[in-house]
Tab-separated table of C-alpha atoms in Angstrom:
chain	number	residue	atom	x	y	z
A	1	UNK	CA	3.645	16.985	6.720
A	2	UNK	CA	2.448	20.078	8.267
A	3	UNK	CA	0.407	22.234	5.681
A	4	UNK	CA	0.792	26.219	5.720
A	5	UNK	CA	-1.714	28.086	3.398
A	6	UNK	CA	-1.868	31.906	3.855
A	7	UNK	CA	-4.780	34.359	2.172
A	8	UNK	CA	-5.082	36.142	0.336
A	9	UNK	CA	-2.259	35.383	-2.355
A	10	UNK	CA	-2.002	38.880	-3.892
A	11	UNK	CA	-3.667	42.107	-2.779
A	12	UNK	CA	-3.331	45.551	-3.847
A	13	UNK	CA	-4.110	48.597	-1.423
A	14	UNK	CA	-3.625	52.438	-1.626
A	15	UNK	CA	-0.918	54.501	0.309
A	16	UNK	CA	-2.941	54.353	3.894
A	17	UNK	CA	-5.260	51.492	3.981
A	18	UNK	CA	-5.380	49.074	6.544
A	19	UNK	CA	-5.243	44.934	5.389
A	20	UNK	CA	-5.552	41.761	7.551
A	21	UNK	CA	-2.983	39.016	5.953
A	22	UNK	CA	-4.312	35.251	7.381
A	23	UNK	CA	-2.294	32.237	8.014
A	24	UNK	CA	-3.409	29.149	8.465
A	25	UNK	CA	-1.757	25.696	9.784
A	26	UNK	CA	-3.071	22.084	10.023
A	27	UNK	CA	-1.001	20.997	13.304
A	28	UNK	CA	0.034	21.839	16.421
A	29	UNK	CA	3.639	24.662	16.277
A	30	UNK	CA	5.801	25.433	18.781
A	31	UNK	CA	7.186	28.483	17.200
A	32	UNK	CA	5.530	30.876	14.311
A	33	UNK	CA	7.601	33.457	12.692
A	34	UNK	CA	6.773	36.462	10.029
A	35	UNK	CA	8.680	37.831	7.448
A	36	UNK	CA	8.116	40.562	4.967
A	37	UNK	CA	10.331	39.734	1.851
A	38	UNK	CA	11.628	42.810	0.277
A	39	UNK	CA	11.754	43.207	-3.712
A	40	UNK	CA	15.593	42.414	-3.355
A	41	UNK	CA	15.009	38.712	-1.828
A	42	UNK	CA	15.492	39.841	1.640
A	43	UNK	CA	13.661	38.061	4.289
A	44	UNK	CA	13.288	40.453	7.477
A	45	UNK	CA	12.035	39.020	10.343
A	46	UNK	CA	8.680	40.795	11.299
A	47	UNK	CA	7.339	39.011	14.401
A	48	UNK	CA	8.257	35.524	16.360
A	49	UNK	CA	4.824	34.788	17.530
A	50	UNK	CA	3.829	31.391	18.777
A	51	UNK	CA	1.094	32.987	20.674
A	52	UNK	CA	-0.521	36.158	21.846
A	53	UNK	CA	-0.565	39.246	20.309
A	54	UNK	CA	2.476	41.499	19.596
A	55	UNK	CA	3.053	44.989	18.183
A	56	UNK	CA	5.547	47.026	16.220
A	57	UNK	CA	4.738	50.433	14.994
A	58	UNK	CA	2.247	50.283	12.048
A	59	UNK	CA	2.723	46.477	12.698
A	60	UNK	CA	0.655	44.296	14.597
A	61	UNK	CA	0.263	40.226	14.317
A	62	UNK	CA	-2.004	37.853	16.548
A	63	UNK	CA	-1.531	33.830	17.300
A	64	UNK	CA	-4.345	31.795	18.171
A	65	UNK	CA	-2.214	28.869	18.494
A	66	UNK	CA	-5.550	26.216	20.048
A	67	UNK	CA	-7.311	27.767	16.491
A	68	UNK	CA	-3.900	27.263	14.216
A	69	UNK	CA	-4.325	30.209	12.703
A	70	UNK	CA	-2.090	33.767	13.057
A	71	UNK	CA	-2.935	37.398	11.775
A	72	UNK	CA	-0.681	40.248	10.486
A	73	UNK	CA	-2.210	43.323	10.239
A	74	UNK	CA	-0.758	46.280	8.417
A	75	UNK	CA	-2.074	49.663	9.352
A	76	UNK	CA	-1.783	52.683	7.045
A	77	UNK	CA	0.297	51.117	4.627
A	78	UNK	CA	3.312	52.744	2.604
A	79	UNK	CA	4.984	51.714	-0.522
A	80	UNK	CA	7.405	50.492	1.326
A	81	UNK	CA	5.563	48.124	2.618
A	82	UNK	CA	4.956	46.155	-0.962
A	83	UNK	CA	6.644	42.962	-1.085
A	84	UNK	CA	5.814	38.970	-0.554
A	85	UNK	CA	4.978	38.269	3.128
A	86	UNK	CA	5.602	34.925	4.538
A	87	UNK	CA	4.720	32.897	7.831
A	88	UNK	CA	6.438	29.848	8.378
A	89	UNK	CA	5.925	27.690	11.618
A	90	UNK	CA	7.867	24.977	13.781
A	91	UNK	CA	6.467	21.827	14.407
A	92	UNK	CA	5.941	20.604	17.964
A	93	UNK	CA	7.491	17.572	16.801
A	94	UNK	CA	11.489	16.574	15.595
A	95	UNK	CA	13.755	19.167	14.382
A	96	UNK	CA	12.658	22.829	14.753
A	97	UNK	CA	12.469	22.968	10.941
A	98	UNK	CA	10.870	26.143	9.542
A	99	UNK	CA	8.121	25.714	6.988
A	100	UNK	CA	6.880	28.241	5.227
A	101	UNK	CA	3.639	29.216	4.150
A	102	UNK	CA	2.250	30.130	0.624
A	103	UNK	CA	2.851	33.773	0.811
A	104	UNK	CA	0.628	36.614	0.543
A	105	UNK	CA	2.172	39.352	-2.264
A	106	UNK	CA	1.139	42.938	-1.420
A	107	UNK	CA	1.774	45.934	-3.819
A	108	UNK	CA	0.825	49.711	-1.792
A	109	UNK	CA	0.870	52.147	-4.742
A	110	UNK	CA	0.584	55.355	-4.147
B	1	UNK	CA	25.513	45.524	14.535
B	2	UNK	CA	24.755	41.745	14.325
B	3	UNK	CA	24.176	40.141	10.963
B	4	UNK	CA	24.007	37.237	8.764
B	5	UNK	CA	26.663	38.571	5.736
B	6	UNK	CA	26.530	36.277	2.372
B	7	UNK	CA	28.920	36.829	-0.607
B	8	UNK	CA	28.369	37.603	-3.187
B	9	UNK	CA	24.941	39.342	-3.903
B	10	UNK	CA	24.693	38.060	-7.543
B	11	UNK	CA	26.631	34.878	-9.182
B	12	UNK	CA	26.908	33.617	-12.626
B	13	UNK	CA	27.881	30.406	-13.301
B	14	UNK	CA	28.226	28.394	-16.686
B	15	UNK	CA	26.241	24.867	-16.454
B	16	UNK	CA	28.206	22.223	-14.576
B	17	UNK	CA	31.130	24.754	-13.300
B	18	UNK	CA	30.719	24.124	-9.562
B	19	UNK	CA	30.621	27.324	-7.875
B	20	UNK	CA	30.553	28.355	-4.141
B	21	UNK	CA	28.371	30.222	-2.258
B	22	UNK	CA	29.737	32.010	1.397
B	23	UNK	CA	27.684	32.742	4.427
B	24	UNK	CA	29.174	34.588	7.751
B	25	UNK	CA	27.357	35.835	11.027
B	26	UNK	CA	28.753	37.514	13.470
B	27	UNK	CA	25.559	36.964	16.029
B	28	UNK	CA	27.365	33.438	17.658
B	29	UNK	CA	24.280	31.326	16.341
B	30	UNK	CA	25.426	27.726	16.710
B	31	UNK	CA	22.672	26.510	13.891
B	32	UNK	CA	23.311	27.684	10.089
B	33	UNK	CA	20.894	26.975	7.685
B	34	UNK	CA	20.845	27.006	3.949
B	35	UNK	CA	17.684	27.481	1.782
B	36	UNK	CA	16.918	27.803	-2.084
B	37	UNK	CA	14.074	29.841	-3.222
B	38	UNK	CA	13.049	30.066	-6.788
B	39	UNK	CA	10.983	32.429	-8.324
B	40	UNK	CA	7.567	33.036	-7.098
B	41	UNK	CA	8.266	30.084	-4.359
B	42	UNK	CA	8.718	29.882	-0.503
B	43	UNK	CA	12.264	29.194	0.805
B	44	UNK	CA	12.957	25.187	0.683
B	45	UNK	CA	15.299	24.058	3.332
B	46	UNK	CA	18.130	22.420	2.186
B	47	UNK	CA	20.242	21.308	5.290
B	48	UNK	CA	21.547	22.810	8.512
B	49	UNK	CA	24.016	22.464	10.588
B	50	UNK	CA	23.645	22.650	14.637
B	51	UNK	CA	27.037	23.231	15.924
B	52	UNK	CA	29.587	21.072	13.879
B	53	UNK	CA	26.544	18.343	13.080
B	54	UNK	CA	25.006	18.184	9.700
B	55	UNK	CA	21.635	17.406	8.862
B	56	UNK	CA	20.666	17.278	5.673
B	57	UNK	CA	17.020	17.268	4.183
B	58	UNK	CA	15.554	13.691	2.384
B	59	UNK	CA	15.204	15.520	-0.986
B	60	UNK	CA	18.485	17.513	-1.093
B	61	UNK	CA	20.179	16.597	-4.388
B	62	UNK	CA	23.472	14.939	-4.150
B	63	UNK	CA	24.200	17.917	-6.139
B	64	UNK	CA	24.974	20.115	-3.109
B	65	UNK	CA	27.228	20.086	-0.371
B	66	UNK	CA	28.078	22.096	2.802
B	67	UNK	CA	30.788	23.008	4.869
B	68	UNK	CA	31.234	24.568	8.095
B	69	UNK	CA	34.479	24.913	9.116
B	70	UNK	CA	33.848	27.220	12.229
B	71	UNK	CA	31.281	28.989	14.152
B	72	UNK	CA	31.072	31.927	11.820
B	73	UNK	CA	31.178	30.620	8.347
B	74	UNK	CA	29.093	28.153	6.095
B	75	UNK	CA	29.714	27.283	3.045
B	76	UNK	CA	27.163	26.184	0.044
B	77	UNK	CA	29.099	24.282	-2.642
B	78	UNK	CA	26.699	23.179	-5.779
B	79	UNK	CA	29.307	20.370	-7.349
B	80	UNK	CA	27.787	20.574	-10.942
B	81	UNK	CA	24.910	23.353	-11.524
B	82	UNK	CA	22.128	22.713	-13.664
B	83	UNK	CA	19.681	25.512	-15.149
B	84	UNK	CA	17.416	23.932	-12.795
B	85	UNK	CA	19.692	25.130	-10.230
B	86	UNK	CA	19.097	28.763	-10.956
B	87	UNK	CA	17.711	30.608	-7.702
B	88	UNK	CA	18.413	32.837	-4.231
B	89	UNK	CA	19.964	31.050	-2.233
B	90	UNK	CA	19.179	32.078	1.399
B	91	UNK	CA	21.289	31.701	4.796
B	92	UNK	CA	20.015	31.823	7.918
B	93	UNK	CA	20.957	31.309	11.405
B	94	UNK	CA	19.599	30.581	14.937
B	95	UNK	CA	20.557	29.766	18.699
B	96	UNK	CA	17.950	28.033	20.167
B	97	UNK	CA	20.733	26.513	22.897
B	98	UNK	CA	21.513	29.583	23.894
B	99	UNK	CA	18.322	31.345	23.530
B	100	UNK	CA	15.587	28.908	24.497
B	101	UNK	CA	13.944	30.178	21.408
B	102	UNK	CA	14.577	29.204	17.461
B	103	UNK	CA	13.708	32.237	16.002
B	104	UNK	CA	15.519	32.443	12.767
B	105	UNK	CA	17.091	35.573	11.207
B	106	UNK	CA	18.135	35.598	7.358
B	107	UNK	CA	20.992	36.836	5.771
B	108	UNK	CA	20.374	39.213	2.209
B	109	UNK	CA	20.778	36.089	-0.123
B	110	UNK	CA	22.723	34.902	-3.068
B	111	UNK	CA	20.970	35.135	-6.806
B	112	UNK	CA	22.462	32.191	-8.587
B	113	UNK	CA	22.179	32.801	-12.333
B	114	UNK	CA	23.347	29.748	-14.611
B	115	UNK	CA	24.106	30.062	-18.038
């Protein structure tokens, strides 16, 4: 099956640094998705991004879907931020079945 | 505003006491999803419904069940929990009919403790 690995698996930052979170995926997706998983469990849905670029706020992620990889960046971060953040992509193939990546943990302290 | 509601938050259960886990949505998503995550793990799919058809996954244990008896509601029945049972347990929805896209949207989850 389709492999997701995201990088890096932990990182710490300071209230207002920037970070680059990478995923990466061994086939060909017809849909990518990120979520940022909050300390209680929830997953909130950050971007649907098959392709292109895409921007919310402090927020930004990038698909280079012919390269199978996608980018979230997080500009000045917040403690708020901190969490487990998770891609998870569609195959092109059979039943649009989510799988998620590895997941990247981030802790912002202040 | 829209949502994906599950009840309750937090469940104990003694081992082998079946116990039932509830998932609503009032965004008219005709696919309902159910996944288990344990700790320090990504979410594992364990089946899914589109409309009233269920599909579940190769290595879902006999152990769980699902029921769907309308648009709105799914239901997560675990027939005899094991510790190894012990996770969140995540619902999640999606209208990919309607929508021409499958983006999925999560409801808060369901910590299953089992004593």
């Amino acid at each position: 099956g389709i492999q997701v690995e995201q990088s890096p698996p932990d990182l710490i930052l300071q209230e207002g640094a920037n970070s680059t979170l990478r995923c990466n995926f061994s086939d060909s997706v017809n849909n990518l998705q990120w979520f940022h998983q909050n300390p209680w469990g929830q997953l909130i849905n950050l971007f649907y991004i098959p392709s292109g670029t895409k921007q919310n706020g402090r927020l930004s992620a990038t698909t280079v879907a012919t390269e199978r990889y996608s980018l979230l960046y997080i500009s000045s971060s917040q403690t708020t931020d901190s969490g487990v953040y998770f891609c998870a992509v569609v195959m092109n193939t059979g039943f649009q079945k989510l799988v998620f990546g590895t997941g990247t943990r981030l802790l912002v302290s202040p | 505003d829209a949502m994906v509601i599950q009840n309750p938050r937090y469940q104990v259960t003694q081992f082998g006491k079946p116990v039932t886990l509830s998932c609503s949505q009032t965004l008219n998503h005709n696919v309902m999803y159910w996944y288990q995550q344990k700790s320090s793990q990504a979410p594992k799919l364990l089946f899914h419904y589109y409309d009233k058809d269920f599909n579940n996954e190769a290595d879902t244990p006999d152990n769980f069940q699902s029921r769907r008896p309308n648009t709105s509601f799914c239901f997560l029945d675990i027939r005899s929990p094991g510790l190894g049972d012990a996770a969140m347990y995540l619902c999640a929805t999606s209208s990919p009919r309607d929508r021409g896209i499958d983006e999925q949207f999560f409801g808060p989850g369901t910590r299953l403790t089992v004593l």
